[in-house]
PDB file of C-alpha atoms and ligand atoms in Angstrom:
ATOM      1  CA  MET A  30     -13.481  -8.467  17.156  1.00 87.00           C
ATOM      2  CA  ALA A  31     -11.476  -5.565  15.799  1.00 92.00           C
ATOM      3  CA  TYR A  32     -11.186  -4.009  12.369  1.00 91.00           C
ATOM      4  CA  ILE A  33      -8.428  -2.205  10.463  1.00 90.00           C
ATOM      5  CA  THR A  34      -8.236  -0.248   7.220  1.00 84.00           C
ATOM      6  CA  LYS A  35      -6.931  -1.793   4.033  1.00 83.00           C
ATOM      7  CA  ALA A  36      -4.115   0.743   3.914  1.00 79.00           C
ATOM      8  CA  ASN A  37      -2.988  -0.174   7.434  1.00 82.00           C
ATOM      9  CA  SER A  38      -3.218  -3.876   6.649  1.00 87.00           C
ATOM     10  CA  LYS A  39      -0.556  -3.356   3.986  1.00 84.00           C
ATOM     11  CA  LYS A  40       1.548  -0.934   6.004  1.00 78.00           C
ATOM     12  CA  ILE A  41       2.689  -3.688   8.326  1.00 79.00           C
ATOM     13  CA  LEU A  42       4.580  -5.292   5.455  1.00 80.00           C
ATOM     14  CA  HIS A  43       6.757  -2.299   4.716  1.00 72.00           C
ATOM     15  CA  LYS A  44       9.408  -2.839   7.325  1.00 65.00           C
ATOM     16  CA  LEU A  45       9.455  -6.604   7.428  1.00 76.00           C
ATOM     17  CA  ASN A  46      12.719  -8.242   6.601  1.00 73.00           C
ATOM     18  CA  LEU A  47      11.440 -11.056   4.442  1.00 79.00           C
ATOM     19  CA  LYS A  48      14.763 -12.058   2.952  1.00 73.00           C
ATOM     20  CA  ASN A  49      15.035 -15.221   4.965  1.00 73.00           C
ATOM     21  CA  ALA A  50      11.356 -15.786   5.640  1.00 81.00           C
ATOM     22  CA  ASN A  51      11.177 -18.794   3.315  1.00 87.00           C
ATOM     23  CA  LEU A  52       7.399 -18.861   3.349  1.00 90.00           C
ATOM     24  CA  LYS A  53       5.830 -21.611   1.317  1.00 93.00           C
ATOM     25  CA  GLY A  54       2.484 -21.360  -0.344  1.00 95.00           C
ATOM     26  CA  THR A  55       0.552 -20.647  -3.490  1.00 96.00           C
ATOM     27  CA  ILE A  56       0.550 -17.115  -4.849  1.00 97.00           C
ATOM     28  CA  TYR A  57      -2.305 -17.645  -7.267  1.00 98.00           C
ATOM     29  CA  GLU A  58      -4.387 -20.315  -8.934  1.00 96.00           C
ATOM     30  CA  LYS A  59      -2.033 -20.341 -11.917  1.00 95.00           C
ATOM     31  CA  PRO A  60       1.735 -19.959 -11.972  1.00 95.00           C
ATOM     32  CA  ILE A  61       3.269 -16.492 -12.235  1.00 97.00           C
ATOM     33  CA  TYR A  62       6.907 -16.427 -13.262  1.00 95.00           C
ATOM     34  CA  PHE A  63       7.958 -12.816 -12.948  1.00 97.00           C
ATOM     35  CA  PHE A  64       8.078 -12.210  -9.199  1.00 96.00           C
ATOM     36  CA  SER A  65      11.388 -11.846  -7.393  1.00 94.00           C
ATOM     37  CA  LYS A  66      11.938 -13.864  -4.236  1.00 91.00           C
ATOM     38  CA  MET A  67      11.198 -10.747  -2.181  1.00 89.00           C
ATOM     39  CA  GLU A  68       7.950  -9.979  -4.027  1.00 93.00           C
ATOM     40  CA  GLU A  69       6.831 -13.572  -3.672  1.00 93.00           C
ATOM     41  CA  GLN A  70       7.638 -13.630   0.060  1.00 91.00           C
ATOM     42  CA  SER A  71       5.854 -10.337   0.584  1.00 91.00           C
ATOM     43  CA  LEU A  72       2.697 -11.635  -1.122  1.00 95.00           C
ATOM     44  CA  LEU A  73       2.782 -14.850   0.906  1.00 95.00           C
ATOM     45  CA  ALA A  74       3.267 -12.846   4.110  1.00 93.00           C
ATOM     46  CA  TYR A  75       0.241 -10.666   3.344  1.00 95.00           C
ATOM     47  CA  GLN A  76      -1.793 -13.741   2.503  1.00 97.00           C
ATOM     48  CA  MET A  77      -0.849 -15.314   5.850  1.00 95.00           C
ATOM     49  CA  PHE A  78      -1.638 -12.098   7.702  1.00 95.00           C
ATOM     50  CA  VAL A  79      -5.226 -11.909   6.425  1.00 95.00           C
ATOM     51  CA  LYS A  80      -5.802 -15.658   6.592  1.00 96.00           C
ATOM     52  CA  GLU A  81      -4.058 -16.639   9.837  1.00 95.00           C
ATOM     53  CA  PRO A  82      -2.945 -13.549  11.777  1.00 94.00           C
ATOM     54  CA  GLN A  83      -1.814 -15.538  14.813  1.00 93.00           C
ATOM     55  CA  LYS A  84       0.457 -17.658  12.650  1.00 91.00           C
ATOM     56  CA  PHE A  85       1.712 -14.535  10.909  1.00 92.00           C
ATOM     57  CA  ILE A  86       2.716 -13.004  14.230  1.00 89.00           C
ATOM     58  CA  THR A  87       4.529 -16.044  15.551  1.00 86.00           C
ATOM     59  CA  GLU A  88       6.177 -17.031  12.308  1.00 85.00           C
ATOM     60  CA  VAL A  89       6.852 -13.783  10.482  1.00 86.00           C
ATOM     61  CA  TYR A  90       6.349 -10.606  12.340  1.00 82.00           C
ATOM     62  CA  GLN A  91       8.663  -8.106  13.918  1.00 65.00           C
ATOM     63  CA  ARG A  92       6.870  -5.138  15.470  1.00 51.00           C
ATOM     64  CA  VAL A  93       5.725  -2.312  13.204  1.00 45.00           C
ATOM     65  CA  PRO A  94       8.524   0.205  13.489  1.00 50.00           C
ATOM     66  CA  ILE A  95       7.062   3.629  14.093  1.00 50.00           C
ATOM     67  CA  LYS A  96       8.790   5.875  11.626  1.00 55.00           C
ATOM     68  CA  GLU A  97      10.518   8.953  12.879  1.00 65.00           C
ATOM     69  CA  ASP A  98       8.379  12.055  12.523  1.00 74.00           C
ATOM     70  CA  THR A  99       9.808  14.214   9.747  1.00 78.00           C
ATOM     71  CA  MET A 100       7.049  16.838  10.020  1.00 83.00           C
ATOM     72  CA  THR A 101       6.427  16.420   6.320  1.00 84.00           C
ATOM     73  CA  TYR A 102       2.929  14.978   6.316  1.00 84.00           C
ATOM     74  CA  VAL A 103      -0.334  15.545   8.161  1.00 85.00           C
ATOM     75  CA  PHE A 104      -0.522  11.879   9.172  1.00 79.00           C
ATOM     76  CA  GLU A 105       2.853  10.678  10.295  1.00 76.00           C
ATOM     77  CA  GLY A 106       4.542   8.972  13.178  1.00 66.00           C
ATOM     78  CA  GLU A 107       1.315   7.642  14.619  1.00 71.00           C
ATOM     79  CA  ALA A 108       0.618   4.038  15.531  1.00 74.00           C
ATOM     80  CA  PRO A 109      -2.094   2.650  13.258  1.00 82.00           C
ATOM     81  CA  CYS A 110      -5.522   2.168  14.837  1.00 86.00           C
ATOM     82  CA  TYR A 111      -7.838  -0.758  15.141  1.00 90.00           C
ATOM     83  CA  HIS A 112     -11.582  -0.320  15.583  1.00 90.00           C
ATOM     84  CA  ASN A 113     -14.144  -2.095  17.730  1.00 90.00           C
ATOM     85  CA  VAL A 114     -16.979  -1.798  15.287  1.00 88.00           C
ATOM     86  CA  PRO A 115     -17.006  -2.203  11.517  1.00 86.00           C
ATOM     87  CA  TYR A 116     -19.064   0.952  11.083  1.00 85.00           C
ATOM     88  CA  CYS A 117     -16.685   3.342  12.851  1.00 84.00           C
ATOM     89  CA  GLU A 118     -16.470   6.392  10.611  1.00 78.00           C
ATOM     90  CA  ARG A 119     -12.706   6.613  11.094  1.00 77.00           C
ATOM     91  CA  LEU A 120     -12.358   3.124   9.638  1.00 77.00           C
ATOM     92  CA  HIS A 121     -14.001   4.242   6.433  1.00 69.00           C
ATOM     93  CA  ALA A 122     -12.286   7.588   6.253  1.00 60.00           C
ATOM     94  CA  ASP A 123      -9.361   5.819   4.645  1.00 54.00           C
ATOM     95  CA  TYR A 124      -8.096   9.163   3.486  1.00 56.00           C
ATOM     96  CA  CYS A 125      -4.846   9.526   1.747  1.00 66.00           C
ATOM     97  CA  ASN A 126      -2.148  11.671   3.263  1.00 78.00           C
ATOM     98  CA  PHE A 127      -1.358  15.362   2.754  1.00 87.00           C
ATOM     99  CA  ARG A 128       1.980  17.112   2.559  1.00 88.00           C
ATOM    100  CA  ILE A 129       2.415  20.032   4.911  1.00 93.00           C
ATOM    101  CA  PRO A 130       2.988  23.007   2.561  1.00 92.00           C
ATOM    102  CA  LYS A 131       6.576  24.240   2.377  1.00 90.00           C
ATOM    103  CA  GLU A 132       5.635  27.849   3.197  1.00 91.00           C
ATOM    104  CA  ILE A 133       4.028  26.650   6.412  1.00 94.00           C
ATOM    105  CA  ILE A 134       7.006  24.518   7.427  1.00 92.00           C
ATOM    106  CA  GLU A 135       9.286  27.492   6.758  1.00 92.00           C
ATOM    107  CA  LYS A 136       7.165  29.616   9.067  1.00 92.00           C
ATOM    108  CA  GLY A 137       7.627  26.961  11.751  1.00 93.00           C
ATOM    109  CA  GLU A 138       3.916  26.214  11.802  1.00 95.00           C
ATOM    110  CA  GLY A 139       4.047  22.582  10.697  1.00 93.00           C
ATOM    111  CA  LEU A 140       2.625  21.224  13.922  1.00 93.00           C
ATOM    112  CA  ARG A 141      -0.130  23.812  14.098  1.00 96.00           C
ATOM    113  CA  PHE A 142      -1.077  23.026  10.476  1.00 96.00           C
ATOM    114  CA  ARG A 143      -1.162  19.325  11.204  1.00 93.00           C
ATOM    115  CA  ASN A 144      -3.463  19.709  14.192  1.00 93.00           C
ATOM    116  CA  TRP A 145      -5.630  22.230  12.413  1.00 95.00           C
ATOM    117  CA  PHE A 146      -5.947  19.993   9.346  1.00 91.00           C
ATOM    118  CA  LYS A 147      -6.948  16.968  11.416  1.00 87.00           C
ATOM    119  CA  ALA A 148      -9.559  18.988  13.255  1.00 91.00           C
ATOM    120  CA  ASN A 149     -10.974  20.239   9.955  1.00 90.00           C
ATOM    121  CA  LEU A 150     -10.885  16.985   8.028  1.00 83.00           C
ATOM    122  CA  TYR A 151     -14.650  17.026   7.645  1.00 83.00           C
ATOM    123  CA  LEU A 152     -14.203  19.910   5.183  1.00 86.00           C
ATOM    124  CA  LEU A 153     -12.746  17.414   2.710  1.00 80.00           C
ATOM    125  CA  ASP A 154     -16.238  16.093   2.121  1.00 77.00           C
ATOM    126  CA  GLY A 155     -17.521  19.409   0.861  1.00 82.00           C
ATOM    127  CA  ASP A 156     -16.391  21.952  -1.685  1.00 86.00           C
ATOM    128  CA  ARG A 157     -12.620  21.839  -1.485  1.00 85.00           C
ATOM    129  CA  SER A 158     -12.231  25.504  -2.345  1.00 91.00           C
ATOM    130  CA  VAL A 159     -13.796  26.213   1.061  1.00 92.00           C
ATOM    131  CA  LEU A 160     -11.008  24.235   2.716  1.00 91.00           C
ATOM    132  CA  GLU A 161      -8.401  26.112   0.663  1.00 93.00           C
ATOM    133  CA  MET A 162      -9.949  29.388   1.717  1.00 95.00           C
ATOM    134  CA  ARG A 163      -9.958  28.379   5.390  1.00 95.00           C
ATOM    135  CA  ILE A 164      -6.283  27.449   5.152  1.00 95.00           C
ATOM    136  CA  ASN A 165      -5.633  30.855   3.673  1.00 95.00           C
ATOM    137  CA  ILE A 166      -7.439  32.549   6.558  1.00 96.00           C
ATOM    138  CA  ALA A 167      -5.754  30.435   9.243  1.00 96.00           C
ATOM    139  CA  PHE A 168      -2.209  30.436   7.861  1.00 95.00           C
ATOM    140  CA  GLY A 169      -2.004  33.256   5.353  1.00 94.00           C
ATOM    141  CA  VAL A 170      -0.872  31.060   2.466  1.00 93.00           C
ATOM    142  CA  ASN A 171      -2.510  30.186  -0.820  1.00 93.00           C
ATOM    143  CA  ILE A 172      -2.425  26.476  -1.553  1.00 91.00           C
ATOM    144  CA  HIS A 173      -4.176  24.140  -3.915  1.00 90.00           C
ATOM    145  CA  LEU A 174      -5.264  20.935  -2.278  1.00 85.00           C
ATOM    146  CA  GLU A 175      -4.258  19.078  -5.436  1.00 82.00           C
ATOM    147  CA  ASP A 176      -0.645  20.073  -4.787  1.00 84.00           C
ATOM    148  CA  ILE A 177      -0.454  18.614  -1.296  1.00 86.00           C
ATOM    149  CA  VAL A 178      -2.568  15.470  -1.611  1.00 81.00           C
ATOM    150  CA  CYS A 179      -0.657  12.156  -1.642  1.00 72.00           C
ATOM    151  CA  LYS A 180      -2.715   9.557  -3.396  1.00 60.00           C
ATOM    152  CA  ASN A 181      -2.620   6.124  -1.813  1.00 48.00           C
ATOM    153  CA  SER A 182      -2.603   4.170  -5.029  1.00 43.00           C
ATOM    154  CA  GLY A 183      -4.250   4.246  -8.391  1.00 39.00           C
ATOM    155  CA  TYR A 184      -6.240   1.160  -7.604  1.00 39.00           C
ATOM    156  CA  VAL A 185      -8.596   2.330  -4.908  1.00 43.00           C
ATOM    157  CA  ALA A 186     -11.555   1.493  -7.115  1.00 50.00           C
ATOM    158  CA  ILE A 187     -10.778  -2.232  -7.059  1.00 57.00           C
ATOM    159  CA  ASP A 188     -11.129  -2.344  -3.286  1.00 65.00           C
ATOM    160  CA  ASN A 189     -14.626  -3.684  -3.169  1.00 73.00           C
ATOM    161  CA  LEU A 190     -14.791  -6.012  -6.123  1.00 86.00           C
ATOM    162  CA  PRO A 191     -16.060  -9.577  -5.748  1.00 92.00           C
ATOM    163  CA  LEU A 192     -13.595 -12.446  -6.064  1.00 95.00           C
ATOM    164  CA  ASN A 193     -14.664 -13.537  -9.551  1.00 96.00           C
ATOM    165  CA  LYS A 194     -14.177 -10.015 -10.877  1.00 95.00           C
ATOM    166  CA  LEU A 195     -10.702  -9.836  -9.305  1.00 95.00           C
ATOM    167  CA  VAL A 196      -9.791 -13.169 -10.901  1.00 97.00           C
ATOM    168  CA  GLU A 197     -10.940 -11.836 -14.247  1.00 97.00           C
ATOM    169  CA  MET A 198      -8.818  -8.701 -13.828  1.00 96.00           C
ATOM    170  CA  ILE A 199      -5.730 -10.634 -12.703  1.00 97.00           C
ATOM    171  CA  ASN A 200      -6.028 -13.015 -15.647  1.00 98.00           C
ATOM    172  CA  LYS A 201      -6.430 -10.147 -18.064  1.00 98.00           C
ATOM    173  CA  LYS A 202      -3.308  -8.428 -16.696  1.00 97.00           C
ATOM    174  CA  LEU A 203      -1.379 -11.705 -16.853  1.00 98.00           C
ATOM    175  CA  ASP A 204      -2.386 -12.115 -20.493  1.00 98.00           C
ATOM    176  CA  GLY A 205      -1.275  -8.544 -21.117  1.00 98.00           C
ATOM    177  CA  ALA A 206       2.094  -9.270 -19.464  1.00 98.00           C
ATOM    178  CA  SER A 207       2.496 -12.339 -21.635  1.00 98.00           C
ATOM    179  CA  ARG A 208       1.685 -10.429 -24.821  1.00 98.00           C
ATOM    180  CA  PHE A 209       4.153  -7.722 -23.817  1.00 98.00           C
ATOM    181  CA  TYR A 210       6.837 -10.365 -23.235  1.00 98.00           C
ATOM    182  CA  TYR A 211       6.480 -11.638 -26.795  1.00 98.00           C
ATOM    183  CA  ALA A 212       5.734  -8.286 -28.413  1.00 98.00           C
ATOM    184  CA  SER A 213       9.264  -7.918 -29.799  1.00 98.00           C
ATOM    185  CA  ALA A 214      12.594  -9.712 -29.833  1.00 98.00           C
ATOM    186  CA  LYS A 215      13.947  -6.965 -27.582  1.00 98.00           C
ATOM    187  CA  ASN A 216      11.183  -7.394 -25.004  1.00 98.00           C
ATOM    188  CA  THR A 217      11.612 -11.166 -24.915  1.00 98.00           C
ATOM    189  CA  CYS A 218      15.379 -10.968 -24.636  1.00 98.00           C
ATOM    190  CA  ILE A 219      15.383  -8.435 -21.777  1.00 98.00           C
ATOM    191  CA  LEU A 220      12.449  -9.911 -19.867  1.00 98.00           C
ATOM    192  CA  LYS A 221      13.694 -13.469 -20.177  1.00 97.00           C
ATOM    193  CA  ARG A 222      16.831 -12.359 -18.396  1.00 97.00           C
ATOM    194  CA  PHE A 223      15.512  -9.724 -15.964  1.00 97.00           C
ATOM    195  CA  SER A 224      11.701  -9.880 -15.501  1.00 97.00           C
ATOM    196  CA  LYS A 225      12.122 -10.983 -11.884  1.00 97.00           C
ATOM    197  CA  LEU A 226      14.610  -8.201 -11.206  1.00 96.00           C
ATOM    198  CA  THR A 227      12.636  -5.095 -12.191  1.00 96.00           C
ATOM    199  CA  PHE A 228      14.023  -3.309  -9.091  1.00 93.00           C
ATOM    200  CA  LEU A 229      17.208  -2.878 -11.141  1.00 95.00           C
ATOM    201  CA  ALA A 230      15.376  -0.133 -13.022  1.00 95.00           C
ATOM    202  CA  HIS A 231      15.606   2.077  -9.913  1.00 90.00           C
ATOM    203  CA  ARG A 232      19.306   1.569  -9.219  1.00 91.00           C
ATOM    204  CA  LEU A 233      21.800   4.138 -10.374  1.00 89.00           C
ATOM    205  CA  ILE A 234      24.628   1.600 -10.616  1.00 93.00           C
ATOM    206  CA  PRO A 235      25.354  -0.411 -13.789  1.00 95.00           C
ATOM    207  CA  ILE A 236      23.509  -3.717 -14.205  1.00 95.00           C
ATOM    208  CA  GLN A 237      25.722  -6.685 -13.444  1.00 93.00           C
ATOM    209  CA  ASN A 238      25.988  -9.304 -16.175  1.00 93.00           C
ATOM    210  CA  ASN A 239      23.897  -7.415 -18.678  1.00 96.00           C
ATOM    211  CA  ASP A 240      24.476  -9.817 -21.554  1.00 96.00           C
ATOM    212  CA  THR A 241      21.308  -8.914 -23.446  1.00 96.00           C
ATOM    213  CA  GLY A 242      23.084  -6.848 -26.089  1.00 97.00           C
ATOM    214  CA  TYR A 243      20.984  -3.839 -25.089  1.00 98.00           C
ATOM    215  CA  SER A 244      22.342  -0.898 -23.135  1.00 97.00           C
ATOM    216  CA  ASP A 245      21.687  -0.573 -19.392  1.00 97.00           C
ATOM    217  CA  GLU A 246      19.460   2.411 -20.158  1.00 96.00           C
ATOM    218  CA  GLU A 247      17.328   0.410 -22.579  1.00 97.00           C
ATOM    219  CA  VAL A 248      17.064  -2.477 -20.135  1.00 97.00           C
ATOM    220  CA  LYS A 249      16.157  -0.211 -17.210  1.00 97.00           C
ATOM    221  CA  GLU A 250      13.572   1.645 -19.235  1.00 97.00           C
ATOM    222  CA  LEU A 251      11.842  -1.548 -20.312  1.00 98.00           C
ATOM    223  CA  LEU A 252      11.948  -3.024 -16.799  1.00 97.00           C
ATOM    224  CA  ALA A 253      10.424   0.142 -15.344  1.00 96.00           C
ATOM    225  CA  GLN A 254       7.620  -0.027 -17.901  1.00 97.00           C
ATOM    226  CA  TYR A 255       7.008  -3.722 -17.229  1.00 97.00           C
ATOM    227  CA  GLU A 256       6.909  -3.117 -13.480  1.00 96.00           C
ATOM    228  CA  GLN A 257       4.555  -0.150 -13.755  1.00 94.00           C
ATOM    229  CA  GLU A 258       2.151  -1.664 -16.267  1.00 96.00           C
ATOM    230  CA  PHE A 259       2.051  -5.248 -15.069  1.00 97.00           C
ATOM    231  CA  LYS A 260       3.873  -6.241 -11.900  1.00 96.00           C
ATOM    232  CA  LYS A 261       2.635  -3.477  -9.602  1.00 93.00           C
ATOM    233  CA  PRO A 262      -1.020  -3.700 -10.682  1.00 94.00           C
ATOM    234  CA  ILE A 263      -0.916  -7.492 -10.357  1.00 96.00           C
ATOM    235  CA  ILE A 264       0.590  -7.274  -6.850  1.00 95.00           C
ATOM    236  CA  GLU A 265      -2.170  -4.851  -5.854  1.00 92.00           C
ATOM    237  CA  LEU A 266      -4.843  -7.088  -7.375  1.00 95.00           C
ATOM    238  CA  LEU A 267      -3.448 -10.171  -5.641  1.00 96.00           C
ATOM    239  CA  GLN A 268      -3.476  -8.424  -2.250  1.00 95.00           C
ATOM    240  CA  ASN A 269      -7.126  -7.588  -2.801  1.00 93.00           C
ATOM    241  CA  TYR A 270      -7.777 -11.138  -3.952  1.00 96.00           C
ATOM    242  CA  TYR A 271      -6.324 -12.549  -0.700  1.00 97.00           C
ATOM    243  CA  ARG A 272      -8.320 -10.147   1.421  1.00 94.00           C
ATOM    244  CA  VAL A 273     -11.645 -10.802  -0.344  1.00 94.00           C
ATOM    245  CA  LYS A 274     -11.002 -14.534  -0.307  1.00 96.00           C
ATOM    246  CA  TYR A 275      -9.866 -14.927   3.301  1.00 96.00           C
ATOM    247  CA  ASN A 276     -10.941 -11.915   5.365  1.00 94.00           C
ATOM    248  CA  PRO A 277     -12.935  -9.289   3.445  1.00 90.00           C
ATOM    249  CA  GLU A 278     -13.669  -7.071   6.467  1.00 88.00           C
ATOM    250  CA  LEU A 279     -10.117  -7.370   7.850  1.00 90.00           C
ATOM    251  CA  GLU A 280     -11.614  -8.600  11.064  1.00 92.00           C
ATOM    252  CA  MET A 281      -9.098  -9.757  13.674  1.00 93.00           C
ATOM    253  CA  GLU A 282      -8.725 -10.131  17.403  1.00 94.00           C
ATOM    254  CA  GLY A 283      -7.747  -6.844  19.063  1.00 92.00           C
ATOM    255  CA  PHE A 284      -5.038  -8.451  21.174  1.00 93.00           C
ATOM    256  CA  LEU A 285      -3.367  -9.758  18.020  1.00 92.00           C
ATOM    257  CA  LEU A 286      -3.427  -6.312  16.450  1.00 92.00           C
ATOM    258  CA  GLU A 287      -1.893  -4.830  19.605  1.00 91.00           C
ATOM    259  CA  GLN A 288       0.978  -7.244  19.213  1.00 88.00           C
ATOM    260  CA  LEU A 289       1.399  -5.767  15.743  1.00 86.00           C
ATOM    261  CA  GLY A 290       1.725  -2.250  17.176  1.00 84.00           C
ATOM    262  CA  PHE A 291      -1.863  -1.144  16.529  1.00 89.00           C
ATOM    263  CA  LYS A 292      -3.624   1.094  19.046  1.00 89.00           C
ATOM    264  CA  GLN A 293      -7.285   1.152  19.875  1.00 91.00           C
ATOM    265  CA  CYS A 294      -9.282   3.832  18.038  1.00 88.00           C
ATOM    266  CA  GLN A 295     -10.413   6.425  20.574  1.00 86.00           C
ATOM    267  CA  HIS A 296     -13.497   7.192  18.539  1.00 86.00           C
ATOM    268  CA  CYS A 297     -15.181   3.788  18.886  1.00 89.00           C
ATOM    269  CA  LYS A 298     -13.425   2.304  21.919  1.00 86.00           C
ATOM    270  CA  ASN A 299     -16.614   2.158  23.961  1.00 88.00           C
ATOM    271  CA  GLU A 300     -18.721   0.627  21.227  1.00 84.00           C
ATOM    272  CA  PHE A 301     -19.069  -3.111  20.907  1.00 76.00           C
ATOM    273  CA  ILE A 302     -21.167  -5.541  18.952  1.00 70.00           C
ATOM    274  CA  PHE A 303     -22.764  -8.216  21.097  1.00 64.00           C
TER     275      PHE A 303
HETATM  276 ZN1   ZN B 418     -12.919   3.429  15.416  1.00 84.55          ZN
END
C-alpha cells in the first residue's frame, strides 16, 4: 500500500477538465443548492478518487500536469510523492510552501536558496528567528519568515476530526448560509439569482443579465462574501468528510498513484509493512 498527503490528494483536481465529466452521485446527506456545475463535479471527482481510485483513473483522470517551474517558490515543479509507510516523516511534514524572497531572485540565487531551504527544513521546527538568522548569514538578506510563508488553507485544524464532528460543522455552516440568504431582501434577491455563480465576483467584465436591480459592484461584493464565508469552507469540509468516510489514511495502491503522476518517496522507498 502507498500513502499520500492530504494536500497532494487535492492537487490532482486542479488541472482536471471537469466540464463534461457528468459524474453522478450524492454530494452530501442533505441537498445543497448553491454549487455550480463545476463545483459539484469537482466534489464528486474528489469523492470518487478517495473511494474508488481505480474508477477515478479510468473514468475521470488525465495525468497531473507538472507545472512549469517559475522559480517563485521553494516547492515547485516537482512530481508529488507517494510513501510506502504511513509513518514516513515526509508524509507528515505537510508543510506549506514558501516564496523565494525577491532580493534573492534578483541576485540570481533562487535555485541556491531553494536547495538550501530544503536542506534546512528541520529548522522550521525550532525557533524561527534562528532560521531567519541562518538565511541572513547564507544569503546576506534580512527576511521575516512570515512574509514568505504561503499558508495552505485556513482549515488545517479540521484535518483530523471524526465524521460526526465534520457533519456537525457542515450542518452549522449550511444553516449559516441559509440565514445569510434570508438576512435581507437584497441578499435573497442577489443569491436567488447568482448563488451558484459566485465565480462572477472575480471577473472584471460586467455581469450578463444582471436583472437584480443592484449594481454589478454590489452583486460582486455580496457573491465574494458568500463564497468566502460559506461556499469555500463547506467545500473544504466536504472534502474532509469524504476522506474520513471513505479513506482516512489516503491509502492507495502505488501503481495507481504512479498512473496519476506520483513518484515514490526516496525517503521511505525501502521500508514496507508486512
Ligand atoms: Zn516517504
